[in-house]
XYZ file of N, CA and C in Angstrom:
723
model
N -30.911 25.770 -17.876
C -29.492 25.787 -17.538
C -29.089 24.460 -16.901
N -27.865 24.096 -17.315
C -27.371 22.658 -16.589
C -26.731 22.950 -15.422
N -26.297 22.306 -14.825
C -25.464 22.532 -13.377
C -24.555 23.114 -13.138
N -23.814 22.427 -14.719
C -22.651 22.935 -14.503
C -22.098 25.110 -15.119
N -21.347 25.319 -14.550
C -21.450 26.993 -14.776
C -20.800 27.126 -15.611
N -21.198 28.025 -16.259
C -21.189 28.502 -18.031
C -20.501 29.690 -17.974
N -19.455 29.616 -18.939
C -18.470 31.241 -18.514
C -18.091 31.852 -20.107
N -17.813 32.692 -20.638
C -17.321 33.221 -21.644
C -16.380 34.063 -21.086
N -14.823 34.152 -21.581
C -14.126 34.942 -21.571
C -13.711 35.260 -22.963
N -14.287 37.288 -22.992
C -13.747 37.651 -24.476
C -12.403 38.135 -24.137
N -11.738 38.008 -25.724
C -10.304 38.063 -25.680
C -9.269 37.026 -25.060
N -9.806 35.428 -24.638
C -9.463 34.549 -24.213
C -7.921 34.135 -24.959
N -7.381 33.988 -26.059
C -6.509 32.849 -26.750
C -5.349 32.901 -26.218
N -5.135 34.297 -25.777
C -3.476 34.399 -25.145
C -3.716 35.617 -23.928
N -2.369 34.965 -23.268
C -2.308 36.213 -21.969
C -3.093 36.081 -21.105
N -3.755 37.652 -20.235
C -4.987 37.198 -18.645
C -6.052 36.757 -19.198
N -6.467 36.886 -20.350
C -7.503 36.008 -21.016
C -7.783 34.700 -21.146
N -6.713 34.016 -21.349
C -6.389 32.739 -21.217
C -6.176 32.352 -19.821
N -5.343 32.881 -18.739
C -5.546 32.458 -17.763
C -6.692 32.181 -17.198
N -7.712 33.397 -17.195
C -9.013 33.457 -16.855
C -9.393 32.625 -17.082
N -9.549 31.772 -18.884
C -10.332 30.389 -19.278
C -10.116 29.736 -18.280
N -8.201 29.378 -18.246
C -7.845 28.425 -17.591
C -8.349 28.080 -15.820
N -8.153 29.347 -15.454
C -8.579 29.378 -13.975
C -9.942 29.202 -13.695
N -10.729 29.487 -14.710
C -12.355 28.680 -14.514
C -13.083 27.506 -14.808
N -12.082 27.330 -16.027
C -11.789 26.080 -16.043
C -11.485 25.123 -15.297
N -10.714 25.070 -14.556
C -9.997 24.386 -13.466
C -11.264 24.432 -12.248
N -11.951 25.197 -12.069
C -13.314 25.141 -10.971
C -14.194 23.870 -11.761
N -13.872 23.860 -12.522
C -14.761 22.324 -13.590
C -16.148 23.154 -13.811
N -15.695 24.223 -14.774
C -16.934 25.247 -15.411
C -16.774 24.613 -16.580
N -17.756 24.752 -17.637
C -17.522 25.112 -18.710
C -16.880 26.380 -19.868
N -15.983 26.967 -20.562
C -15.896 27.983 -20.879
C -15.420 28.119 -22.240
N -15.826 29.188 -22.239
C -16.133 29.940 -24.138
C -15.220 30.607 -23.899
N -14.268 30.355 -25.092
C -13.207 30.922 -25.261
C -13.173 32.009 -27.033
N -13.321 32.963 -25.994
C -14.052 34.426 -27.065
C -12.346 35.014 -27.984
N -12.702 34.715 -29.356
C -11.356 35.417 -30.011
C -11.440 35.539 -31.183
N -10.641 36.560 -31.860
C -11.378 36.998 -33.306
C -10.251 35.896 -34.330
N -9.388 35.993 -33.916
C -8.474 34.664 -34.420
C -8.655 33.737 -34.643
N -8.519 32.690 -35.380
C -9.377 31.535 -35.771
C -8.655 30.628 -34.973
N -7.326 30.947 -35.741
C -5.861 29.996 -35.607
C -5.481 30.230 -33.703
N -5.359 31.669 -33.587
C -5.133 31.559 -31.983
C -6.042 31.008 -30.918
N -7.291 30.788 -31.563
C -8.550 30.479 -30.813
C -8.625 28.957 -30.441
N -8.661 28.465 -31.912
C -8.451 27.003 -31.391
C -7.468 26.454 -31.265
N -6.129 27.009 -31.416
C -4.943 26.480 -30.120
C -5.211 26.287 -29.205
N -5.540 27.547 -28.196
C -6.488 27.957 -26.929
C -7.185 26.573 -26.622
N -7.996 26.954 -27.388
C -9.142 25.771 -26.783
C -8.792 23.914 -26.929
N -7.395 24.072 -27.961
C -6.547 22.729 -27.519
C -6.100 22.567 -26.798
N -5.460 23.724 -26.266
C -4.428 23.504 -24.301
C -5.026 23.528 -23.635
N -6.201 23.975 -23.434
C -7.261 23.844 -22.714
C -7.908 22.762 -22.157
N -8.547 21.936 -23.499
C -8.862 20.778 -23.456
C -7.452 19.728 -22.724
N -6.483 19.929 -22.864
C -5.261 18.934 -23.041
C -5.117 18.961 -21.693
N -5.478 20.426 -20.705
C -5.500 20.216 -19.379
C -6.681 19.554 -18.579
N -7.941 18.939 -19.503
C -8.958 18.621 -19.289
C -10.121 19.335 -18.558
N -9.647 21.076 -19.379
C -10.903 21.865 -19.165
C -12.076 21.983 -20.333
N -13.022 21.250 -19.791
C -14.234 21.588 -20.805
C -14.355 23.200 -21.292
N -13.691 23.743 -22.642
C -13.615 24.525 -23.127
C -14.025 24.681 -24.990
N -14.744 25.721 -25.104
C -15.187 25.421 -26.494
C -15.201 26.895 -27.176
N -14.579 26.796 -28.775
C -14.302 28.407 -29.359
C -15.580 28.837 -28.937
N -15.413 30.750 -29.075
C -16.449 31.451 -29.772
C -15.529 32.310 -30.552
N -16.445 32.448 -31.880
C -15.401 33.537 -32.796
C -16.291 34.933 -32.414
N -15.142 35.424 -31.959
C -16.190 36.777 -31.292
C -15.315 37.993 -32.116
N -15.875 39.162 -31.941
C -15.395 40.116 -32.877
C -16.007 41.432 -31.960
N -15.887 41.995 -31.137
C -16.497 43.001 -30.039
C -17.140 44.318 -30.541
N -16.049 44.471 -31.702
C -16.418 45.605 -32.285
C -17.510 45.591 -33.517
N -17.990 44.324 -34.037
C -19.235 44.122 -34.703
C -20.064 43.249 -34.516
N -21.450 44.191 -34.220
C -22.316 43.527 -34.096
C -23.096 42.077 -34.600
N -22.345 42.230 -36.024
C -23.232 40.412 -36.120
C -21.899 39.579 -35.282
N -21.386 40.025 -35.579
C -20.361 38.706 -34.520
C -20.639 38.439 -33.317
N -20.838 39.582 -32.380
C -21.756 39.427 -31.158
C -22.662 38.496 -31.312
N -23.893 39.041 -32.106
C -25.341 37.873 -32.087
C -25.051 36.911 -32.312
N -24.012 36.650 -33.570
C -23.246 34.938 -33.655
C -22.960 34.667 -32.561
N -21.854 34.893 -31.930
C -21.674 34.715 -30.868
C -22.663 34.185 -29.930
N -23.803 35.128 -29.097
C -24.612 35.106 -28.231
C -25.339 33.563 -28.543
N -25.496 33.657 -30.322
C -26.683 32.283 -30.132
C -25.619 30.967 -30.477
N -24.226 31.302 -30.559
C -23.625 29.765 -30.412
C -23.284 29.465 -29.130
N -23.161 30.470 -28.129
C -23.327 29.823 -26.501
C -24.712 29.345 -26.301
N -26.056 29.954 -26.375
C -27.049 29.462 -26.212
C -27.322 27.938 -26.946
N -27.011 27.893 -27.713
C -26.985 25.966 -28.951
C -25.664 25.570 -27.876
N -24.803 25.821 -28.013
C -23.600 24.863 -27.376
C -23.864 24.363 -26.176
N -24.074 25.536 -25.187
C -24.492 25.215 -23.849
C -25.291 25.746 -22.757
N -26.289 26.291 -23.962
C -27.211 26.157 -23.009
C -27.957 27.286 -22.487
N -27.034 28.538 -22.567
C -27.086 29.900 -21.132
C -25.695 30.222 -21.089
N -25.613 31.250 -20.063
C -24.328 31.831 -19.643
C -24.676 31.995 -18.064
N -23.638 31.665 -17.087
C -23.701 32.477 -15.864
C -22.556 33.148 -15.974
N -21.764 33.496 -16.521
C -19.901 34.102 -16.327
C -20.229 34.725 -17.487
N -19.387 36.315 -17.606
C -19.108 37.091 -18.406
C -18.039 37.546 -17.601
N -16.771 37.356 -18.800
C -15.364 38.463 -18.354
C -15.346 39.042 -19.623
N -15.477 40.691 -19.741
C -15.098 41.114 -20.869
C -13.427 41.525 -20.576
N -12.775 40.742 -21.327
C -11.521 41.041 -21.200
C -10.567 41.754 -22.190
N -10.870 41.477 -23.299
C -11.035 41.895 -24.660
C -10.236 43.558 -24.727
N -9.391 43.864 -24.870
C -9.168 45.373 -24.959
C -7.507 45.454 -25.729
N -7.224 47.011 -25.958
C -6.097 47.231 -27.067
C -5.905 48.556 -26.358
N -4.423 48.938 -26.307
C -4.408 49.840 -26.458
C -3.862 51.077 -26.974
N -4.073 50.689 -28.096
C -4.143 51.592 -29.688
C -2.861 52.108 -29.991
N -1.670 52.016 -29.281
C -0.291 52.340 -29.666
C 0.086 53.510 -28.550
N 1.440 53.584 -28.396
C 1.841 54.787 -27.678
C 3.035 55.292 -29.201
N 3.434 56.910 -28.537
C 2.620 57.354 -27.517
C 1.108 58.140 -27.349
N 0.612 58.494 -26.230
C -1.115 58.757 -26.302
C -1.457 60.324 -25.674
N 0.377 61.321 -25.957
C -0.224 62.353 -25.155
C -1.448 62.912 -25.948
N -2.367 63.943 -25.096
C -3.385 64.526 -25.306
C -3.102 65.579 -26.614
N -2.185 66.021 -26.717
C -1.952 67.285 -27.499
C -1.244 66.742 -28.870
N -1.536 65.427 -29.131
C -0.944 64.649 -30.330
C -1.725 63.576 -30.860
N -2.445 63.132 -29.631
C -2.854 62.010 -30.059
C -3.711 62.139 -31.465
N -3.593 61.529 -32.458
C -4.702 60.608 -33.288
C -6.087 60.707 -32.630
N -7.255 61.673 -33.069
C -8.234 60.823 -32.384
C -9.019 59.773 -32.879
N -8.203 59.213 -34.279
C -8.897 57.865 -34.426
C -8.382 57.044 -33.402
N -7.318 56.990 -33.026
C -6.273 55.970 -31.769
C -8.038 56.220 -30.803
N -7.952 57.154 -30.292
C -9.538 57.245 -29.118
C -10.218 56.660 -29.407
N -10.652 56.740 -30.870
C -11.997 56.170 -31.382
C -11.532 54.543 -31.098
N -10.424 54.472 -31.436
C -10.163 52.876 -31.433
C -10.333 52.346 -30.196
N -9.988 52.603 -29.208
C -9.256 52.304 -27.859
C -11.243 52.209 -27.781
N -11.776 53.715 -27.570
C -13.277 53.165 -26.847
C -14.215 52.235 -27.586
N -13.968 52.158 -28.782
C -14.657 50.947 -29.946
C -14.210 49.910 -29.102
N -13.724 49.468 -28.747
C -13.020 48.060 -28.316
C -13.432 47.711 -26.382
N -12.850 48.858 -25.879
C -12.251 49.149 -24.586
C -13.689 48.877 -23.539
N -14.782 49.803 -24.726
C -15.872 50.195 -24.119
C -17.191 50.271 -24.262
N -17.567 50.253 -25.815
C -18.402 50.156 -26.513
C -18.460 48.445 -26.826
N -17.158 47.777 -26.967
C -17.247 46.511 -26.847
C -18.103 45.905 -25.850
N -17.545 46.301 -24.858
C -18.300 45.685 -23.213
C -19.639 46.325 -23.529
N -20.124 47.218 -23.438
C -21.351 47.225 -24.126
C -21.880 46.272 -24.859
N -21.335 46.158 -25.561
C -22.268 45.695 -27.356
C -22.412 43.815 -26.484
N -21.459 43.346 -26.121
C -21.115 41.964 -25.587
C -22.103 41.878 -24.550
N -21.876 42.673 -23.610
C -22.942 42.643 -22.088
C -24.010 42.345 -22.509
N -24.748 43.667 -23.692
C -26.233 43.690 -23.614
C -26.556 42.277 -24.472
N -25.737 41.674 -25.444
C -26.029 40.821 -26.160
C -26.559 39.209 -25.147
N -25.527 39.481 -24.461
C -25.181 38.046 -23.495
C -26.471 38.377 -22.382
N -26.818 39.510 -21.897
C -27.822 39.671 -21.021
C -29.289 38.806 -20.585
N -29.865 38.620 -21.832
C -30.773 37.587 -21.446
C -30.562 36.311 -20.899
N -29.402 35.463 -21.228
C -29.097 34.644 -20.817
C -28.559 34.534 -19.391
N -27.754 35.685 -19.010
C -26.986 36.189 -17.612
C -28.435 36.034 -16.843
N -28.975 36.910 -17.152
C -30.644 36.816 -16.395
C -31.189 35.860 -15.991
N -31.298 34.571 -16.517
C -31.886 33.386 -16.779
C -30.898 32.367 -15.546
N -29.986 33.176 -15.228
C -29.295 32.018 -14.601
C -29.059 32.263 -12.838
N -28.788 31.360 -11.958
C -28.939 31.156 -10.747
C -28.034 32.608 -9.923
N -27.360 32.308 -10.501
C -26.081 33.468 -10.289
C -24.781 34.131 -11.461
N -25.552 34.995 -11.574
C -24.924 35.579 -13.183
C -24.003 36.887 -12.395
N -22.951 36.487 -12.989
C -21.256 37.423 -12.312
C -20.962 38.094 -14.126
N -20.759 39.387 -13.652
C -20.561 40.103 -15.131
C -18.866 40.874 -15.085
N -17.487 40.573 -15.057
C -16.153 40.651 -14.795
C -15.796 41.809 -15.924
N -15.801 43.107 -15.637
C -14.951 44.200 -16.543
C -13.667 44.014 -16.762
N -12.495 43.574 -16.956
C -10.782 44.022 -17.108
C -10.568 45.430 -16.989
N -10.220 45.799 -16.118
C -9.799 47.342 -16.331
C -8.371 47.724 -16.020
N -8.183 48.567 -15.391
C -6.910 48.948 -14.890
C -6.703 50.090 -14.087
N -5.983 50.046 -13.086
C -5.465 50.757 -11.781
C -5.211 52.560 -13.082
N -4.899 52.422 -13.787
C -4.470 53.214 -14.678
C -5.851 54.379 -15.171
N -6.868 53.862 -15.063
C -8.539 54.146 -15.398
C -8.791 55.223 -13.990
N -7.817 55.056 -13.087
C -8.128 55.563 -11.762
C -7.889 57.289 -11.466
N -8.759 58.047 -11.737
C -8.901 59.242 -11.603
C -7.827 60.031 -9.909
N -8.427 58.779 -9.371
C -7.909 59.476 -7.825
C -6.599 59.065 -7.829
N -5.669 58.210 -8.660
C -4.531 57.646 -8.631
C -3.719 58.488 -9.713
N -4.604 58.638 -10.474
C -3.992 59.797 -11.523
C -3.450 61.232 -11.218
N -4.530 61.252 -10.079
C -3.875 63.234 -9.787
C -3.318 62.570 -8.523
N -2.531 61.423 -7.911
C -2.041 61.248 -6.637
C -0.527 61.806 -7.111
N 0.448 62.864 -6.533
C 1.345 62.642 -6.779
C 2.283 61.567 -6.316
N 3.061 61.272 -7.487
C 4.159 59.907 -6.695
C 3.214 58.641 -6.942
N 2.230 58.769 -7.736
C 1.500 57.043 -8.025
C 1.819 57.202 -9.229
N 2.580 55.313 -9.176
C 2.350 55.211 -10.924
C 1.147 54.917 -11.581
N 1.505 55.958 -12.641
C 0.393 54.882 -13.545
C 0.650 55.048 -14.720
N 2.113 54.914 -15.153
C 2.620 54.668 -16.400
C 2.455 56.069 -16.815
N 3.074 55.629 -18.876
C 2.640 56.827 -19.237
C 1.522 57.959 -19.364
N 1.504 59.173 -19.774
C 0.302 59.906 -19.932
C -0.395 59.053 -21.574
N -1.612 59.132 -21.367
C -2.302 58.221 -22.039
C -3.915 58.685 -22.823
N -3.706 59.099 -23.265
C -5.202 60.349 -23.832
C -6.381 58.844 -24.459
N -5.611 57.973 -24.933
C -6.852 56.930 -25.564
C -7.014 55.866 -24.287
N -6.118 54.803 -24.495
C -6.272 53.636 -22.941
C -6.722 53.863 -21.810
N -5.879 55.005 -21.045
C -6.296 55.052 -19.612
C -7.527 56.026 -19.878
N -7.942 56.552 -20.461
C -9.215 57.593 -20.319
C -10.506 56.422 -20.958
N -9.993 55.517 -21.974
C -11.323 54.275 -21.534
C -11.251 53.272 -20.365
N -9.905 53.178 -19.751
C -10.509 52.352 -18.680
C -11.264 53.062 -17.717
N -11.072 54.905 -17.505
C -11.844 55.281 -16.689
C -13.511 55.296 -17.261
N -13.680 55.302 -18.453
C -15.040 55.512 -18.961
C -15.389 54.152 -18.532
N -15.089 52.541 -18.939
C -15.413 51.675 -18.093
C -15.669 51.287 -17.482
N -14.895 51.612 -16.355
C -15.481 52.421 -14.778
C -16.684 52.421 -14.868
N -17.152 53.995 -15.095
C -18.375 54.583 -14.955
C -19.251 53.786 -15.861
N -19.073 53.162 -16.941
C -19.631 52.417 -17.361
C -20.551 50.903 -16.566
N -18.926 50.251 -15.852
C -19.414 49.373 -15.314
C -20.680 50.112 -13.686
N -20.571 51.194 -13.411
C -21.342 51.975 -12.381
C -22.573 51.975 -12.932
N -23.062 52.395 -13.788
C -23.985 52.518 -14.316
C -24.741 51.443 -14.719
N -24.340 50.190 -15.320
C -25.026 48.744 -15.238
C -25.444 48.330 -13.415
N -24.509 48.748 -12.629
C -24.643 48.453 -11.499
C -26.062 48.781 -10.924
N -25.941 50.298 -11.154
C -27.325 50.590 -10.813
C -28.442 50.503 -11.512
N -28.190 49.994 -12.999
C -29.253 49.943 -13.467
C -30.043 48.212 -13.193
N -29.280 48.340 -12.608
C -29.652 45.936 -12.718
C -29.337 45.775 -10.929
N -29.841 47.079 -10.209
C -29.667 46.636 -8.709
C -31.015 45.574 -8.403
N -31.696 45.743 -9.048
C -33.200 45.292 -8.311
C -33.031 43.209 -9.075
N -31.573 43.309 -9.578
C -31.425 41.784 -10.087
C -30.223 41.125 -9.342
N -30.373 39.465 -9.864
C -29.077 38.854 -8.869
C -28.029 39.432 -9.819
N -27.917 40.104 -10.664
C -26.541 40.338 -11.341
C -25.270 40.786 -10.827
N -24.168 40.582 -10.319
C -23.011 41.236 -9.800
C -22.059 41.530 -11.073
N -22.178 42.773 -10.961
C -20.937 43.407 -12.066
C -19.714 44.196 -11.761
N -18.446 44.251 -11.279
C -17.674 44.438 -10.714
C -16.200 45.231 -11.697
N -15.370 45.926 -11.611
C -14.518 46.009 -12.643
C -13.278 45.551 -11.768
N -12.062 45.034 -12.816
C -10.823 44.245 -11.677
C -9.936 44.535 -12.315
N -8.856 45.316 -11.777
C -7.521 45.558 -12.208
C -6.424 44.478 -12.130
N -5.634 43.775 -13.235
C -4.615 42.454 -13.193
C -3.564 42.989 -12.828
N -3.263 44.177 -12.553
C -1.919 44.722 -12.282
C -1.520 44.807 -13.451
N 0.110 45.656 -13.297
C 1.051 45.102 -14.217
C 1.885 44.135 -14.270
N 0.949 43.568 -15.896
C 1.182 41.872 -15.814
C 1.463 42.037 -17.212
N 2.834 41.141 -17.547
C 3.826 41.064 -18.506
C 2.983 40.305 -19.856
N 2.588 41.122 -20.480
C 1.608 40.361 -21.816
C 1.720 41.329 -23.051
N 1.701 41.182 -24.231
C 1.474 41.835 -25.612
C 1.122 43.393 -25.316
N 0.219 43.282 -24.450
C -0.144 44.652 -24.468
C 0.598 45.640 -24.361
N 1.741 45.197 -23.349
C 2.383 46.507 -23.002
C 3.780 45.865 -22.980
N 3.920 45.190 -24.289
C 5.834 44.532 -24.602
C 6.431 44.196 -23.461
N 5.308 43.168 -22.919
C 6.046 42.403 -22.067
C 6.417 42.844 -20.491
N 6.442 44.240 -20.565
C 7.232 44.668 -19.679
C 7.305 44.673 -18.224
N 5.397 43.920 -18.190
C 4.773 43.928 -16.513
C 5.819 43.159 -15.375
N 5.450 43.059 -14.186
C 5.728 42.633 -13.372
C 5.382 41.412 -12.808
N 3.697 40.737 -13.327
C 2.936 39.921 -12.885
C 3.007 38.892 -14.177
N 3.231 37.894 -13.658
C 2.891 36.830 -14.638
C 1.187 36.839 -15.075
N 0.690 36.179 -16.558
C -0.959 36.371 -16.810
C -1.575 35.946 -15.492
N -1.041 34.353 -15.060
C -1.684 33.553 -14.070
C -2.182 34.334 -12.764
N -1.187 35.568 -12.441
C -1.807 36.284 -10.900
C -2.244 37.457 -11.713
N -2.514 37.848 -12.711
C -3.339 39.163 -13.536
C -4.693 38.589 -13.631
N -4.844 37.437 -14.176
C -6.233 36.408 -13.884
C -6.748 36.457 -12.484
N -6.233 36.101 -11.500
C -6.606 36.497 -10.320
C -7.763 37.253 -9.891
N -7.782 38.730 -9.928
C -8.952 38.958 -9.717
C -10.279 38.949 -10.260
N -9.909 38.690 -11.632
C -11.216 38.414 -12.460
C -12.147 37.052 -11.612
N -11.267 35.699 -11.466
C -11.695 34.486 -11.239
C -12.264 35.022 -10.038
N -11.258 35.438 -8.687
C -12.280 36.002 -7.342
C -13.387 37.003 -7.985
N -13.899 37.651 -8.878
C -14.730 38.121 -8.868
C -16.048 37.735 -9.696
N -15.450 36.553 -10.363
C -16.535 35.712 -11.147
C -17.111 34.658 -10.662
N -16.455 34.759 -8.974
C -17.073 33.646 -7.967
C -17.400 34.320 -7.210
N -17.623 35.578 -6.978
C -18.648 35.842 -5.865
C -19.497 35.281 -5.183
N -20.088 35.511 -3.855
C -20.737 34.699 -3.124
C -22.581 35.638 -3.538
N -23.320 35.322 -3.452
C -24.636 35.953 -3.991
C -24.580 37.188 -2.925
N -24.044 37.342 -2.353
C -24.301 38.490 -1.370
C -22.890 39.861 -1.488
N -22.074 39.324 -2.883
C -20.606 39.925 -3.032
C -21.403 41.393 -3.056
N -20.334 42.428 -3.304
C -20.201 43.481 -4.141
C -20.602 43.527 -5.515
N -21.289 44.870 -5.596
C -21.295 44.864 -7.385
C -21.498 46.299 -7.493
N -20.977 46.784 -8.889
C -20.678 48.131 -9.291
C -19.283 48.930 -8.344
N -18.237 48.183 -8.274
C -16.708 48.553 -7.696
C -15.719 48.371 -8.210
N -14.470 48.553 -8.063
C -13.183 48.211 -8.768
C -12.042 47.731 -7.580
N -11.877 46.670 -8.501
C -10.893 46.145 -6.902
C -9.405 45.390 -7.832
N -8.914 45.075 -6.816
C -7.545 44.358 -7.197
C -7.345 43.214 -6.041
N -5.920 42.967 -6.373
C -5.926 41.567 -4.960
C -5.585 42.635 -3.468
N -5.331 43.617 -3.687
C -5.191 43.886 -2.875
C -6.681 44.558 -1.843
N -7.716 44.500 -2.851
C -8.858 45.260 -2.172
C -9.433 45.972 -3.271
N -9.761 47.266 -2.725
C -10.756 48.192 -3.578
C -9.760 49.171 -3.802
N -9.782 49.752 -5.058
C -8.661 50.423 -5.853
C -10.186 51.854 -6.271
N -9.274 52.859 -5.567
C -10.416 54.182 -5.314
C -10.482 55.101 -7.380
N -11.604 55.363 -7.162
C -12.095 55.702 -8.593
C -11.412 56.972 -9.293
């Protein structure tokens, strides 16, 4: 590994994805800018560069596996290792998502992507995370994934949602479960809610510009070796499960 810190953000080209590049970028990291887009990808990684962040494509594809391994071994040739993983990467499959209507291909879609992605990406990128001084592993999730916020009466959390919000809660437990399975390593794996932040996903409609939705990913992809790992937090703190 070289000195300098090695980051991949999937789902990078537009929106908290891009901020994320940008904001780790700006620490004078190196970063992989993960996107299934060819054309949106290396835009990305032109504004990028143009701000003079050492940034370089990956054509990533979450939901299939050879794209992953492509993936995995053009960070290893490009640069080297990985210490940064943000899986940021997620959809959510159309509204509306009540339970008693939904499509359950819409489900299938939402956890192919949402959850099984972060899977398929994590374990791929893992050896390399391992290999490095301080390897930070960043979930995207959402306040929305939040079980205890869900039955709060009087909390928002948008619409009722049978595919999205029921994978950000599987995520969750997902990201819990790496936690404990990789306690006895330096790995910190954390999940971070961007708020509602005004991007494609949800027509614009958020409140947060990408730049403070990026936010907690970057505080949590800089942890100090002694941070938290296996939690869900926001800027405001720890956001209850």
């Amino acid at each position: 590994m070289s000195a300098q810190t090695i980051a991949l953000v999937t789902g990078a080209n537009k929106g908290i994805g891009y901020e994320i590049a940008a904001g780790l970028g700006a620490l004078g990291w190196r970063v992989g800018v993960g996107a299934r887009d060819r054309q949106r990808r290396d835009t990305a990684v032109e504004k990028l560069r143009a701000a003079g962040i050492d940034a370089f494509g990956v054509p990533l594809d979450v939901t299939d596996d050879a794209s992953v391994s492509a993936a995995a071994a053009l960070i290893a040739d490009q640069a080297g290792g990985l210490d940064v993983l943000v899986n940021n990467a997620a959809i959510t499959g159309g509204m509306p998502q009540t339970p008693t209507t939904v499509d359950p291909a819409t489900v299938r879609a939402a956890v192919e992507t949402n959850v099984i992605g972060v899977l398929r990406v994590t374990n791929a990128m893992l050896p390399m995370l391992r290999a490095s001084a301080a390897p930070r592993i960043v979930n995207m999730s959402s306040s929305v994934g939040s079980l205890t916020l869900q039955t709060t009466p009087g909390s928002e959390t948008g619409p009722i949602s049978a595919a999205y919000s029921a994978s950000k809660t599987f995520l969750n437990a997902v990201t819990v479960q790496y936690a404990k399975e990789l306690s006895d390593t330096n790995i910190l794996i954390n999940s971070g809610c961007p708020g509602f932040t005004a991007t494609d996903l949800n027509g614009f409609r958020g409140v947060r510009t990408p730049q403070q939705g990026a936010a907690i990913a970057i505080h949590l992809a800089t942890l100090p070796d002694d941070g938290p790992t296996g939690g869900f937090f926001d800027d405001a703190g720890t956001v209850p499960w």
